[in-house]
Structure formats: C-alpha cells, structure tokens
PDB file of N, CA, C and O in Angstrom:
ATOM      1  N   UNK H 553       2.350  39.940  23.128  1.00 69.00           N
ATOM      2  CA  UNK H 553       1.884  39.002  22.154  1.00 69.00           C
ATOM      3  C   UNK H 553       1.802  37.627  22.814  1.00 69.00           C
ATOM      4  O   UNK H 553       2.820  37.000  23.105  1.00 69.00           O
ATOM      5  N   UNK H 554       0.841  37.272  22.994  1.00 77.00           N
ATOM      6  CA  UNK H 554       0.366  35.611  23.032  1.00 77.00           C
ATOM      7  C   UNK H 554       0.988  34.697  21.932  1.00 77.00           C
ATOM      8  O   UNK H 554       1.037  34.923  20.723  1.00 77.00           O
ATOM      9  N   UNK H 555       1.474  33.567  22.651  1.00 78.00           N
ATOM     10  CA  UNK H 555       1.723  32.930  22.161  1.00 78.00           C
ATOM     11  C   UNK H 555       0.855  31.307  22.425  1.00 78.00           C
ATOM     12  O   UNK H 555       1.467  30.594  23.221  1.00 78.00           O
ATOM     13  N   UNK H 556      -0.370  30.722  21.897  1.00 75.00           N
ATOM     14  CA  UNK H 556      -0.772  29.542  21.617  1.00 75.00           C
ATOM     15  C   UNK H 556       0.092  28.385  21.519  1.00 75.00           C
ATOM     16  O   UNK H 556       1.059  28.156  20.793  1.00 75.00           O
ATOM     17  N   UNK H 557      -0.666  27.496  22.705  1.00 70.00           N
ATOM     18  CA  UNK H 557       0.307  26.045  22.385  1.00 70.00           C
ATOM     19  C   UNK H 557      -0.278  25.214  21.467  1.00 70.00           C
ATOM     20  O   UNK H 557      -1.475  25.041  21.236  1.00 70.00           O
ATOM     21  N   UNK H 558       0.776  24.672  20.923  1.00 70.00           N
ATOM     22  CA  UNK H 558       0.424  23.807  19.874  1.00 70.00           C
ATOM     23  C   UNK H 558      -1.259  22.922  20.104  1.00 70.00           C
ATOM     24  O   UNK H 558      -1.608  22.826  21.281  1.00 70.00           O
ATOM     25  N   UNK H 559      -1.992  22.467  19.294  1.00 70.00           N
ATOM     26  CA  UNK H 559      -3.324  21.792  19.412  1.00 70.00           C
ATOM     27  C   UNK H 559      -2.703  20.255  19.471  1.00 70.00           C
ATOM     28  O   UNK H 559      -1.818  19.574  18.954  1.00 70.00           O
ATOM     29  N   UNK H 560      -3.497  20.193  20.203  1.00 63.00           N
ATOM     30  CA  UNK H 560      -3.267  18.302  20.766  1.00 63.00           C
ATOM     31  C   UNK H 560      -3.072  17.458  19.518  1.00 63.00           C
ATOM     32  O   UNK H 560      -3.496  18.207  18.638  1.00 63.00           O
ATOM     33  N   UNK H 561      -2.671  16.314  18.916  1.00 65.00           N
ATOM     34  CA  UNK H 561      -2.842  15.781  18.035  1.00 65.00           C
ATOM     35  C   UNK H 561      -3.881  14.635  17.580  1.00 65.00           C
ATOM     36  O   UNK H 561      -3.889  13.630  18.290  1.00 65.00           O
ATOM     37  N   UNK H 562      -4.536  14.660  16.757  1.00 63.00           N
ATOM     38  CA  UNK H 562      -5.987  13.593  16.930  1.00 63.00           C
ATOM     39  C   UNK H 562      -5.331  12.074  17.029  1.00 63.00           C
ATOM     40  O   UNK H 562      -4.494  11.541  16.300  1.00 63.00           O
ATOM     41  N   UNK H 563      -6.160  11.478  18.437  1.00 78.00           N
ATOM     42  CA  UNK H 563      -5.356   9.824  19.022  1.00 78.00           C
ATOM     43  C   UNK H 563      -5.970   9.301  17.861  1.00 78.00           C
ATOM     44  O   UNK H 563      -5.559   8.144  17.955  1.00 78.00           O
ATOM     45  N   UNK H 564      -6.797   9.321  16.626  1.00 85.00           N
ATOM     46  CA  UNK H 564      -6.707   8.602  15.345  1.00 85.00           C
ATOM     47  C   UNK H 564      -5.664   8.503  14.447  1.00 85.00           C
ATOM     48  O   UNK H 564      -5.109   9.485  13.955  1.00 85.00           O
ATOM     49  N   UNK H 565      -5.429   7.558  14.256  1.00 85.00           N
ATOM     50  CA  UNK H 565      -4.317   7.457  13.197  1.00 85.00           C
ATOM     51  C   UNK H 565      -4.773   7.373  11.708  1.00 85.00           C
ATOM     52  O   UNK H 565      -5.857   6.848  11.457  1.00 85.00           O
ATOM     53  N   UNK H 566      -4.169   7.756  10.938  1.00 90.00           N
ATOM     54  CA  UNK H 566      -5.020   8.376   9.525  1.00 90.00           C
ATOM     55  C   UNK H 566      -4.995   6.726   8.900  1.00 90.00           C
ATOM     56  O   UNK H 566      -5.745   6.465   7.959  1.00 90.00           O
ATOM     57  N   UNK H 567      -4.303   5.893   9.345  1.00 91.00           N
ATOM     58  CA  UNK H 567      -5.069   4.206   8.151  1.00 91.00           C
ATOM     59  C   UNK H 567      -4.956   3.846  10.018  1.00 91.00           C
ATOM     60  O   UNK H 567      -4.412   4.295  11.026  1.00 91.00           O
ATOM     61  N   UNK H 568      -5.790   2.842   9.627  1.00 92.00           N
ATOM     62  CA  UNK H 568      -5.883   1.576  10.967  1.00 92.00           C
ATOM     63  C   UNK H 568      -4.751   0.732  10.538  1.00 92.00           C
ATOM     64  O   UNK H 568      -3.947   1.092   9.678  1.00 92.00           O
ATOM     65  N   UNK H 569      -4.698  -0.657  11.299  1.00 93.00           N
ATOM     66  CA  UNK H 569      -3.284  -1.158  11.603  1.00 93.00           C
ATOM     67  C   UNK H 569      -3.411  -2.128  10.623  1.00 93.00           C
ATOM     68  O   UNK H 569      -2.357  -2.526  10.126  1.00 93.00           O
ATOM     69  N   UNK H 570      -4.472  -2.613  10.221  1.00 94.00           N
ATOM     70  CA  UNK H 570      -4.933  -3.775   9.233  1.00 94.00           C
ATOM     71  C   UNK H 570      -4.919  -3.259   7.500  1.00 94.00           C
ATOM     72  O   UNK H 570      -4.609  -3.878   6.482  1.00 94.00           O
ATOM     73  N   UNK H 571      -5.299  -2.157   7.672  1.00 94.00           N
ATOM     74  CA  UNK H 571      -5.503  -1.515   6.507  1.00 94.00           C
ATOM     75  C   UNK H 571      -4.264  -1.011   5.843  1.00 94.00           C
ATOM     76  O   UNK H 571      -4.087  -0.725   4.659  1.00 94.00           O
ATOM     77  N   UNK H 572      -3.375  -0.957   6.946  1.00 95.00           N
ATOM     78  CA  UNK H 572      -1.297  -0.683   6.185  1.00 95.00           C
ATOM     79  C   UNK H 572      -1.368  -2.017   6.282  1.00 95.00           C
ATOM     80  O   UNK H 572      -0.938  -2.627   5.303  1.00 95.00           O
ATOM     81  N   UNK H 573      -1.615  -2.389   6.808  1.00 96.00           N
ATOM     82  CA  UNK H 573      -1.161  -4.376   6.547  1.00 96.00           C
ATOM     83  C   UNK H 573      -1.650  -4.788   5.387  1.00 96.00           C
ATOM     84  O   UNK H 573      -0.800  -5.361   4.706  1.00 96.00           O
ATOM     85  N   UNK H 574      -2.716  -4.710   4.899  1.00 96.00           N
ATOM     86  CA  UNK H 574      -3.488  -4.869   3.551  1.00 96.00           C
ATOM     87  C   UNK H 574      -2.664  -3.689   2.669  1.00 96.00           C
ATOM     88  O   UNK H 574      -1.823  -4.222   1.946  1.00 96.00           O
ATOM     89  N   UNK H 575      -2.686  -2.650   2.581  1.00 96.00           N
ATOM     90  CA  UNK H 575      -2.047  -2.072   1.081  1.00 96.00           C
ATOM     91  C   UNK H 575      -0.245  -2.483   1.292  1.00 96.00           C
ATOM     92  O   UNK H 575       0.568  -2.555   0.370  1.00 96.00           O
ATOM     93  N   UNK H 576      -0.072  -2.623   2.206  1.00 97.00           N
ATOM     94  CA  UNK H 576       1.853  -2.904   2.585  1.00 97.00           C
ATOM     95  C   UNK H 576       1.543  -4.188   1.562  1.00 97.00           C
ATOM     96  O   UNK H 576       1.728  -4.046   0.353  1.00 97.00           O
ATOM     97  N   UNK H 577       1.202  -5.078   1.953  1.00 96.00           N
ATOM     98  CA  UNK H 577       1.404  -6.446   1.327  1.00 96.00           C
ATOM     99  C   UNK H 577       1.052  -6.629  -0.108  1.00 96.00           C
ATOM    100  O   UNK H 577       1.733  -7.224  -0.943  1.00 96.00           O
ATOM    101  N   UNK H 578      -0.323  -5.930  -0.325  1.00 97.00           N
ATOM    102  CA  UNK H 578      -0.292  -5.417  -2.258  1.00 97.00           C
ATOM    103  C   UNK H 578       0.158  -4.766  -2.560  1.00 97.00           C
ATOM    104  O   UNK H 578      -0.063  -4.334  -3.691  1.00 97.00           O
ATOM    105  N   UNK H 579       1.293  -4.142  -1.598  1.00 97.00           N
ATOM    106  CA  UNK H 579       2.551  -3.495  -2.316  1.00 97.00           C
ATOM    107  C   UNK H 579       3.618  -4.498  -2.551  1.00 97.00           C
ATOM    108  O   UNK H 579       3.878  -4.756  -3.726  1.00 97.00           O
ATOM    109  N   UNK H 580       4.076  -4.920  -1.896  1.00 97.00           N
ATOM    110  CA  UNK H 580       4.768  -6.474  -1.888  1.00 97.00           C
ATOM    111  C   UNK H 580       4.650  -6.823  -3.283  1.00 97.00           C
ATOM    112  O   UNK H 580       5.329  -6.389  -4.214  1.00 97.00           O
ATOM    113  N   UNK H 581       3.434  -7.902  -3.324  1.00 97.00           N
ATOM    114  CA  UNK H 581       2.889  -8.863  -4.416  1.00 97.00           C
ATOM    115  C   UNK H 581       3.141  -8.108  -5.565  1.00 97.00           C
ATOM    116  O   UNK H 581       3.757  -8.758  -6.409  1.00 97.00           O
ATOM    117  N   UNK H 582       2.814  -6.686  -5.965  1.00 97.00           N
ATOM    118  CA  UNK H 582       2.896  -6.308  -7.182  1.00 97.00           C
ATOM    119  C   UNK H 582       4.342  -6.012  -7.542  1.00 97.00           C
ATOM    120  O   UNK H 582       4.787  -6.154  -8.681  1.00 97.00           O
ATOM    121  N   UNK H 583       5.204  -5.496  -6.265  1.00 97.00           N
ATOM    122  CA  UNK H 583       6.532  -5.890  -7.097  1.00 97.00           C
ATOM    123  C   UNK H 583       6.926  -6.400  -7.305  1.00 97.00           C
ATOM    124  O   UNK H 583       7.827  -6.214  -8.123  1.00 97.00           O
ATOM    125  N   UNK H 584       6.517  -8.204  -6.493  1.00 98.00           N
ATOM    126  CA  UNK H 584       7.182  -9.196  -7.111  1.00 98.00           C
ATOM    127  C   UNK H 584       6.798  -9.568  -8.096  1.00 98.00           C
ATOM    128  O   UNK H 584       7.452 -10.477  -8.606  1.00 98.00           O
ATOM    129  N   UNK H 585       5.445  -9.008  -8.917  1.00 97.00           N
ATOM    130  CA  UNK H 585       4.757  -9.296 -10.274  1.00 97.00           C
ATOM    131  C   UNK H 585       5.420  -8.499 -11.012  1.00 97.00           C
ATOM    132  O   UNK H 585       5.433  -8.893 -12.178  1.00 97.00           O
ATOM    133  N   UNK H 586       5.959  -7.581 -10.850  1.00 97.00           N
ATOM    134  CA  UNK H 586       6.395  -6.765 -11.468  1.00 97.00           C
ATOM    135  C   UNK H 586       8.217  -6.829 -11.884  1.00 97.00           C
ATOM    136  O   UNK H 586       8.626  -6.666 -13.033  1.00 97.00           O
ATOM    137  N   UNK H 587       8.680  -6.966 -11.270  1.00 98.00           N
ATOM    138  CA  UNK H 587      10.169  -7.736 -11.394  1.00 98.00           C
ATOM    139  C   UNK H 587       9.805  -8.782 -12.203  1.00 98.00           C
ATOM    140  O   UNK H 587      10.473  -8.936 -13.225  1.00 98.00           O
ATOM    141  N   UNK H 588       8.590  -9.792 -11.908  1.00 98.00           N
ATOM    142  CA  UNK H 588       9.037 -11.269 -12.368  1.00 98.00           C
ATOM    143  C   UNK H 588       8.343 -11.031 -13.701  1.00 98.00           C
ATOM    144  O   UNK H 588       8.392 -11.975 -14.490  1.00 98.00           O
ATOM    145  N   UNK H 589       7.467  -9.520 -14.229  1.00 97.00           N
ATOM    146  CA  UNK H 589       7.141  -9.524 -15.557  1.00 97.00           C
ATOM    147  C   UNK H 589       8.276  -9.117 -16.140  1.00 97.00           C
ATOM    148  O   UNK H 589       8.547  -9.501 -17.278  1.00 97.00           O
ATOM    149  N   UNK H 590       9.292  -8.086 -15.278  1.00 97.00           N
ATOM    150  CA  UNK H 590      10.174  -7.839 -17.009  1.00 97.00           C
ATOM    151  C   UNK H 590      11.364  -8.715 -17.002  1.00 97.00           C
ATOM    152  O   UNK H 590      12.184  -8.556 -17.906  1.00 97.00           O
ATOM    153  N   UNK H 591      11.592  -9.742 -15.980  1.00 98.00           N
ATOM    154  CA  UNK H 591      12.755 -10.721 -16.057  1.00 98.00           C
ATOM    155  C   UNK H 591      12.371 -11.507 -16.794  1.00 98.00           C
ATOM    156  O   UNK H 591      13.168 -12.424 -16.996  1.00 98.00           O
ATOM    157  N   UNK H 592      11.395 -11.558 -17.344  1.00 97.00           N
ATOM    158  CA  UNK H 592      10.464 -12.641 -18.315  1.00 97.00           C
ATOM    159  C   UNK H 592      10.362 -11.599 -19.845  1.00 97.00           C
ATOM    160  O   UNK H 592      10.871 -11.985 -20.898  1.00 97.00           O
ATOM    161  N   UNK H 593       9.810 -10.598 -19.754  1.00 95.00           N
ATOM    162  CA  UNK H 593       9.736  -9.907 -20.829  1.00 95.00           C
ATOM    163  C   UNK H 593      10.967  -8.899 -21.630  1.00 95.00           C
ATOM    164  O   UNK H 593      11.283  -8.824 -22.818  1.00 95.00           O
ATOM    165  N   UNK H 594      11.520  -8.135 -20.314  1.00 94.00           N
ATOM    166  CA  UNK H 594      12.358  -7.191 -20.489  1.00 94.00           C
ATOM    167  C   UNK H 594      11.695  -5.478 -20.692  1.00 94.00           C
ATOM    168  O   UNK H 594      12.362  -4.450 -20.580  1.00 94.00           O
ATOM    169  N   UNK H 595      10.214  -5.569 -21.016  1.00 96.00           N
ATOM    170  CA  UNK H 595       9.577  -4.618 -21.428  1.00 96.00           C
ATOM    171  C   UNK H 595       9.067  -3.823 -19.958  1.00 96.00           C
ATOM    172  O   UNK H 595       8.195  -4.270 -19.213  1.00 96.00           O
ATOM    173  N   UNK H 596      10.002  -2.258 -19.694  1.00 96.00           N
ATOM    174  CA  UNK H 596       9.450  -1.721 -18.503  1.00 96.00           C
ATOM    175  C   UNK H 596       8.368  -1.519 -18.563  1.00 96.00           C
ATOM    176  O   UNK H 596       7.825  -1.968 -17.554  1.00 96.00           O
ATOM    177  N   UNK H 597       7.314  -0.818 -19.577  1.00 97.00           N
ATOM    178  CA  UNK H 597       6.100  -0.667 -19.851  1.00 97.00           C
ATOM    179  C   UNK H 597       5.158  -1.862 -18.792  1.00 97.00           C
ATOM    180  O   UNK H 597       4.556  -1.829 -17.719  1.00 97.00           O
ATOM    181  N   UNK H 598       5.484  -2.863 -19.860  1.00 97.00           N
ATOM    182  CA  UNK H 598       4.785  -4.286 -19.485  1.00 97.00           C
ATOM    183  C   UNK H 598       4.545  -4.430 -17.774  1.00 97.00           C
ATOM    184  O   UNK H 598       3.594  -4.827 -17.101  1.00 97.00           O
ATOM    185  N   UNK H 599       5.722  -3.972 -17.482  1.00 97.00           N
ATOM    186  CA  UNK H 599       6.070  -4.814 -16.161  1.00 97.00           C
ATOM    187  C   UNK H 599       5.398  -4.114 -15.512  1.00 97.00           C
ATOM    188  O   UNK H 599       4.716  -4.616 -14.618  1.00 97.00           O
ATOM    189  N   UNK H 600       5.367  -2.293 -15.827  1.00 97.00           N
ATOM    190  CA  UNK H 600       4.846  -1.568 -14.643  1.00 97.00           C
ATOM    191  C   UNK H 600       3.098  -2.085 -14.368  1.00 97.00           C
ATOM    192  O   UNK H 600       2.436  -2.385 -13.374  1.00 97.00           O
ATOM    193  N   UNK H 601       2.821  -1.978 -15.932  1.00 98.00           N
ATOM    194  CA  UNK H 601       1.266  -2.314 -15.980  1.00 98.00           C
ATOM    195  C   UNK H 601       1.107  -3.423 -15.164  1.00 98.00           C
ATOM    196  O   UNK H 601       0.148  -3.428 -14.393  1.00 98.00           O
ATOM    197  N   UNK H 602       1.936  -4.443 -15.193  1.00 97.00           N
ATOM    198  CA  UNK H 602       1.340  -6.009 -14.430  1.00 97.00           C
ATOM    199  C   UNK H 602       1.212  -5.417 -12.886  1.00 97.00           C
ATOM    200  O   UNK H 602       0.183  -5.339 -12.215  1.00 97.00           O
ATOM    201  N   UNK H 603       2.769  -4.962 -12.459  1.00 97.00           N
ATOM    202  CA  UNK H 603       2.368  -4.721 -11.210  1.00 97.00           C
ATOM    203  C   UNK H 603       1.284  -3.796 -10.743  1.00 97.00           C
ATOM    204  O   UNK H 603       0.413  -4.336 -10.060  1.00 97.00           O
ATOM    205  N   UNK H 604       1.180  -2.707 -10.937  1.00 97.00           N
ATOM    206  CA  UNK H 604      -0.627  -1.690 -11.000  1.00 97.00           C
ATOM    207  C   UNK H 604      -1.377  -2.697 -10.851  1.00 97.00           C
ATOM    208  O   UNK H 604      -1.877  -2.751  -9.728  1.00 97.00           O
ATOM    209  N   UNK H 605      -1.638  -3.469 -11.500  1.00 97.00           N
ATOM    210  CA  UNK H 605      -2.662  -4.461 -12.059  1.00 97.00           C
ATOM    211  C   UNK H 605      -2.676  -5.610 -10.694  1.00 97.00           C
ATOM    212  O   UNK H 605      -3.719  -5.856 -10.087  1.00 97.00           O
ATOM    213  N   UNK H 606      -1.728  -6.062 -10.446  1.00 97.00           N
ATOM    214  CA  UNK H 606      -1.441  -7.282  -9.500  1.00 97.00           C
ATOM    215  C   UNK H 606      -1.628  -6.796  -8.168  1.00 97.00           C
ATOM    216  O   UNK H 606      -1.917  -7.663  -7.344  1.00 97.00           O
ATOM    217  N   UNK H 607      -1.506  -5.281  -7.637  1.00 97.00           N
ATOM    218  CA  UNK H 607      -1.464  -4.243  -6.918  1.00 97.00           C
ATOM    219  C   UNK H 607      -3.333  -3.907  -6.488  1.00 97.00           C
ATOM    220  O   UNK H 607      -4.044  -3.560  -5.545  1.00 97.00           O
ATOM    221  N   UNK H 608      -3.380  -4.173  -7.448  1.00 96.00           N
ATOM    222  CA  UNK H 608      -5.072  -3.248  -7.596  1.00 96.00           C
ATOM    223  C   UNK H 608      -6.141  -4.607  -7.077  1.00 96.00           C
ATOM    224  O   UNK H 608      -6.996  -4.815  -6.216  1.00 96.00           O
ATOM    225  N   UNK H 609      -5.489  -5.314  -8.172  1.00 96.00           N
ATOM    226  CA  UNK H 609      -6.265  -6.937  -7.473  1.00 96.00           C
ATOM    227  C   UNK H 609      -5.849  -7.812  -6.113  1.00 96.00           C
ATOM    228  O   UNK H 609      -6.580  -8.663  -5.606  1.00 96.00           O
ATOM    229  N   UNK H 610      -4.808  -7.515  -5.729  1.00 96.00           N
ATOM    230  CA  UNK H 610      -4.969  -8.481  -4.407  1.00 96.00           C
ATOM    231  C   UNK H 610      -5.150  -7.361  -3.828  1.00 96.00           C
ATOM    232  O   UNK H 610      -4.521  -7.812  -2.872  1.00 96.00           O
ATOM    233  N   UNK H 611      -5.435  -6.234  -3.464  1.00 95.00           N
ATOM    234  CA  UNK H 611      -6.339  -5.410  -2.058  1.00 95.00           C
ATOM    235  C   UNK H 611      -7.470  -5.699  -1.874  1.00 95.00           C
ATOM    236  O   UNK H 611      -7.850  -5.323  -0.765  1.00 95.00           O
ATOM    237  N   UNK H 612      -8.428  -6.353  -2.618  1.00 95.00           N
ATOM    238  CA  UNK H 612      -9.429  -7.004  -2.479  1.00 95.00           C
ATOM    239  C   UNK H 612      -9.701  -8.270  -1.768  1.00 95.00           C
ATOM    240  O   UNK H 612     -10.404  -8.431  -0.770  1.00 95.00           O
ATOM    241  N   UNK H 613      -8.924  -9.279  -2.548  1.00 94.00           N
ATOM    242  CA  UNK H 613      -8.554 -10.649  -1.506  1.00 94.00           C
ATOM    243  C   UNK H 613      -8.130 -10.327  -0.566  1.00 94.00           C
ATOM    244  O   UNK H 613      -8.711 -10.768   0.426  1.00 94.00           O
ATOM    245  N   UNK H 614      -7.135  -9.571  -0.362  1.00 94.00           N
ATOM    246  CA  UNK H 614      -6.517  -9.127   1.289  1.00 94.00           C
ATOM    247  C   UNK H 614      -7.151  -8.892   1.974  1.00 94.00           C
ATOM    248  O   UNK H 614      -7.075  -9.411   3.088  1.00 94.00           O
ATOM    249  N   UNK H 615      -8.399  -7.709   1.564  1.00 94.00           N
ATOM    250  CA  UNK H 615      -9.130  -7.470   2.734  1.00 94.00           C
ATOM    251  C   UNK H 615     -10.037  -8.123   3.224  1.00 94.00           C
ATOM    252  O   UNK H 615     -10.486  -8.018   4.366  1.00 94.00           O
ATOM    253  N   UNK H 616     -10.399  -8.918   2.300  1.00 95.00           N
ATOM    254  CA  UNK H 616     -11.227 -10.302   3.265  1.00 95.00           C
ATOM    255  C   UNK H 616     -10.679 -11.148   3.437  1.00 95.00           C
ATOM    256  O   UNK H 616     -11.383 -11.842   4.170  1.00 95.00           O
ATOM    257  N   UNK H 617      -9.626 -11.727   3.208  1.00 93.00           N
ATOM    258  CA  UNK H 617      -8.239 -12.467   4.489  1.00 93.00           C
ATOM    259  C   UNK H 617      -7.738 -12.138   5.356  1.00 93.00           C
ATOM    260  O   UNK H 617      -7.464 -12.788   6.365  1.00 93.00           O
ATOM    261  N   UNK H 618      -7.503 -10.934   5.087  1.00 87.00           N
ATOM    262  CA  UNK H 618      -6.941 -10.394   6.662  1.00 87.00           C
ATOM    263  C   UNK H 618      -8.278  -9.527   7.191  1.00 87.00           C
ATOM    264  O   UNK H 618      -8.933  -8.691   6.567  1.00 87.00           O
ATOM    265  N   UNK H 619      -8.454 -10.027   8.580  1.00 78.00           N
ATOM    266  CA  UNK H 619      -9.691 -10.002   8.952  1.00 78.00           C
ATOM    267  C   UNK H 619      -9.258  -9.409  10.441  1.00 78.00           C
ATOM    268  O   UNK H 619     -10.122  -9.173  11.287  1.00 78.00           O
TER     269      UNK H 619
END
C-alpha cells in the first residue's frame, strides 16, 4: 500500500494582510459601541444591534483608509 505525501499548501493566504486589518479593527469599534450602548442603556438587545450596526459601517470607511 502506497502511501501519498501530504499536498503542498497554497502560498495564498485565505484574507490578505490589510483586509484582517480592516475587519480586526471593525471588530474593535463595534465592541466599543457596543459596551458603551448598554453602559448607557443596560438593554443587551440594544447593545448587540448597535455593535452589528457600528461593525457593518466602519468596514467601509476602513477600507478606503487603510489603503
């Protein structure tokens, strides 16, 4: 019985280096939107929605700031 060596691994990396830099950091921002909605509200609901929300909108600005 043959045994096959493992297949090389593709030198691509599945995100580029900018693109974890951009969702890392609207990961950031939305939890700090998100903490600073329910220390203000108290409502987990509330808070999760802001952060999603705060999350969803700066990946956009990010990616045309970080360039």
């Amino acid at each position: 019985m043959t045994v096959r060596p493992p297949s090389a691994p593709d030198s691509e990396p599945l995100l580029s280096q900018r693109a974890a830099v951009v969702l890392l950091t609207a990961a950031f921002l939305g939890t700090i939107v998100g903490v600073l909605t329910f220390f203000s509200t108290g409502n987990t609901a509330g808070a999760l929605l802001a952060a999603v929300a705060a999350t969803g909108a700066s990946v956009p600005g990010l990616h045309k700031l970080i360039a």
